Amino acid sequence: MTATRIDPGIHSAITAGNQRLLDRLAKRDFGGMAECYTTDGQVLPAGHDAVTGKDAIAEFWRGAAGLGITRADLTTVEVMPGGEIACEVGRYRLFAGDQQADHGKYIVIWKEEGGEWKLHRDMFTSSVPQAS
Amino acid sequence: MTATRIDPGIHSAITAGNQRLLDRLAKRDFGGMAECYTTDGQVLPAGHDAVTGKDAIAEFWRGAAGLGITRADLTTVEVMPGGEIACEVGRYRLFAGDQQADHGKYIVIWKEEGGEWKLHRDMFTSSVPQAS
């Protein structure tokens, strides 16, 4: 990854949005996780079609937790603000109990909705080599 | 995917940038593909750490072509302009000869550099279910 480039204005809103998402994952509050996304928000995961809208996003995260993911850790590497949206690039780690289950990188396009910055497009890729 | 939302101003520059990338892939011009990215551009692929800079990006695409990918097809679904950057969300298809080898979705953060819009951050995820 390149050096961290953070715009301080938008950064605190994104940090708060990420923390809200992580807190709700730890509590297995999948509906609450979906509320962190915009109304027409999308998760764009590997091995799966685009997941669109809050109900589908709640089910997606319920499924991920069902695979044993109990906690995640997000590190913002850079934020590129752009008017109505902001692009965040970061690194993630997923944990199953005390074990690190996966690590990788993500791009989130954030969008303000109802006075709050929410995840609008969310894509992540594991950095762990795939079994061949 | 949601309905297509395209900003016409930036859209033609992104279409041209994508076409340039695809033409160079078809010609196996991997250095030329890397020139479609910004100086500190990154590809953020699954199963691999972030690939940063033109030399590494050229090698990355050389490796992908070495797996048999001969051609790709990109469809822009939406463009979200944001001042110095623009976020594109789209769908891709990869071909090995006449066979579709993969399909999925991508997010590209475009950035203007030297008067030309270039790929700055490039992430894509297959929609094909992973073998378990």
PDB file of C-alpha atoms in Angstrom, chain A residues 1-2 5 40 42 44-50 52 78 80-82 85 87 89 105-107 109 120-121 123-130, chain B residues 1-2 5 40 42 44-50 52 78 80-82 85 87 89 105-107 109 120-121 123-130:
ATOM      1  CA  MET A   1       0.000   0.000   0.000  1.00  0.00           C
ATOM      2  CA  THR A   2       1.106   3.551  -0.583  1.00  0.00           C
ATOM      3  CA  ARG A   5      -3.369  10.091   2.659  1.00  0.00           C
ATOM      4  CA  ASP A  40     -29.707   1.324  -2.346  1.00  0.00           C
ATOM      5  CA  GLN A  42     -24.447  -2.669  -2.328  1.00  0.00           C
ATOM      6  CA  LEU A  44     -19.945  -6.580  -4.065  1.00  0.00           C
ATOM      7  CA  PRO A  45     -18.285  -9.695  -2.645  1.00  0.00           C
ATOM      8  CA  ALA A  46     -16.170 -12.374  -4.287  1.00  0.00           C
ATOM      9  CA  GLY A  47     -17.978 -15.555  -5.221  1.00  0.00           C
ATOM     10  CA  HIS A  48     -21.381 -13.899  -5.145  1.00  0.00           C
ATOM     11  CA  ASP A  49     -23.519 -11.549  -7.224  1.00  0.00           C
ATOM     12  CA  ALA A  50     -23.941  -7.968  -6.068  1.00  0.00           C
ATOM     13  CA  THR A  52     -28.328  -4.842  -3.057  1.00  0.00           C
ATOM     14  CA  GLU A  78      -6.650   6.736   2.207  1.00  0.00           C
ATOM     15  CA  MET A  80     -10.498  10.569  -1.547  1.00  0.00           C
ATOM     16  CA  PRO A  81     -13.319  13.057  -1.045  1.00  0.00           C
ATOM     17  CA  GLY A  82     -15.528  13.924  -3.991  1.00  0.00           C
ATOM     18  CA  ILE A  85     -19.317  10.777  -2.267  1.00  0.00           C
ATOM     19  CA  CYS A  87     -13.825   6.849  -1.664  1.00  0.00           C
ATOM     20  CA  VAL A  89      -9.328   2.432   0.485  1.00  0.00           C
ATOM     21  CA  LYS A 105      -8.136  -4.808   1.274  1.00  0.00           C
ATOM     22  CA  TYR A 106     -11.310  -2.929   0.492  1.00  0.00           C
ATOM     23  CA  ILE A 107     -12.759  -0.006  -1.387  1.00  0.00           C
ATOM     24  CA  ILE A 109     -17.703   4.457  -1.731  1.00  0.00           C
ATOM     25  CA  HIS A 120     -22.860   2.983  -0.608  1.00  0.00           C
ATOM     26  CA  ARG A 121     -20.646   0.511  -2.475  1.00  0.00           C
ATOM     27  CA  MET A 123     -16.001  -4.306  -2.185  1.00  0.00           C
ATOM     28  CA  PHE A 124     -13.182  -6.291  -0.573  1.00  0.00           C
ATOM     29  CA  THR A 125     -10.643  -8.855  -1.725  1.00  0.00           C
ATOM     30  CA  SER A 126      -8.679 -11.289   0.378  1.00  0.00           C
ATOM     31  CA  SER A 127      -4.898 -11.028   0.144  1.00  0.00           C
ATOM     32  CA  VAL A 128      -4.532 -14.715   0.994  1.00  0.00           C
ATOM     33  CA  PRO A 129      -3.445 -16.759  -2.043  1.00  0.00           C
ATOM     34  CA  GLN A 130      -6.280 -18.857  -3.414  1.00  0.00           C
TER      35      GLN A 130
ATOM     36  CA  MET B   1     -27.243  -4.271  -9.967  1.00  0.00           C
ATOM     37  CA  THR B   2     -29.280  -1.086  -9.722  1.00  0.00           C
ATOM     38  CA  ARG B   5     -26.650   6.094 -13.593  1.00  0.00           C
ATOM     39  CA  ASP B  40       0.999   5.354  -8.143  1.00  0.00           C
ATOM     40  CA  GLN B  42      -2.963   0.084  -7.740  1.00  0.00           C
ATOM     41  CA  LEU B  44      -6.241  -4.732  -5.605  1.00  0.00           C
ATOM     42  CA  PRO B  45      -6.965  -8.305  -6.706  1.00  0.00           C
ATOM     43  CA  ALA B  46      -8.288 -11.290  -4.796  1.00  0.00           C
ATOM     44  CA  GLY B  47      -5.687 -13.768  -3.586  1.00  0.00           C
ATOM     45  CA  HIS B  48      -2.868 -11.259  -3.868  1.00  0.00           C
ATOM     46  CA  ASP B  49      -1.486  -8.243  -2.041  1.00  0.00           C
ATOM     47  CA  ALA B  50      -2.041  -4.797  -3.533  1.00  0.00           C
ATOM     48  CA  THR B  52       1.361  -0.881  -6.861  1.00  0.00           C
ATOM     49  CA  GLU B  78     -22.590   3.822 -12.880  1.00  0.00           C
ATOM     50  CA  MET B  80     -19.994   8.881  -9.538  1.00  0.00           C
ATOM     51  CA  PRO B  81     -17.953  11.983 -10.299  1.00  0.00           C
ATOM     52  CA  GLY B  82     -16.099  13.645  -7.466  1.00  0.00           C
ATOM     53  CA  ILE B  85     -11.579  11.549  -8.943  1.00  0.00           C
ATOM     54  CA  CYS B  87     -15.774   6.243  -9.130  1.00  0.00           C
ATOM     55  CA  VAL B  89     -18.874   0.579 -10.809  1.00  0.00           C
ATOM     56  CA  LYS B 105     -18.026  -6.741 -10.914  1.00  0.00           C
ATOM     57  CA  TYR B 106     -15.491  -4.019 -10.347  1.00  0.00           C
ATOM     58  CA  ILE B 107     -14.923  -0.645  -8.769  1.00  0.00           C
ATOM     59  CA  ILE B 109     -11.393   5.006  -8.898  1.00  0.00           C
ATOM     60  CA  HIS B 120      -6.010   4.902  -9.959  1.00  0.00           C
ATOM     61  CA  ARG B 121      -7.494   2.098  -7.832  1.00  0.00           C
ATOM     62  CA  MET B 123     -10.646  -3.805  -7.626  1.00  0.00           C
ATOM     63  CA  PHE B 124     -12.792  -6.626  -8.997  1.00  0.00           C
ATOM     64  CA  THR B 125     -14.542  -9.664  -7.599  1.00  0.00           C
ATOM     65  CA  SER B 126     -15.742 -12.732  -9.443  1.00  0.00           C
ATOM     66  CA  SER B 127     -19.463 -13.488  -9.184  1.00  0.00           C
ATOM     67  CA  VAL B 128     -18.785 -17.190  -9.696  1.00  0.00           C
ATOM     68  CA  PRO B 129     -19.329 -19.167  -6.465  1.00  0.00           C
ATOM     69  CA  GLN B 130     -16.044 -20.290  -4.953  1.00  0.00           C
TER      70      GLN B 130
END
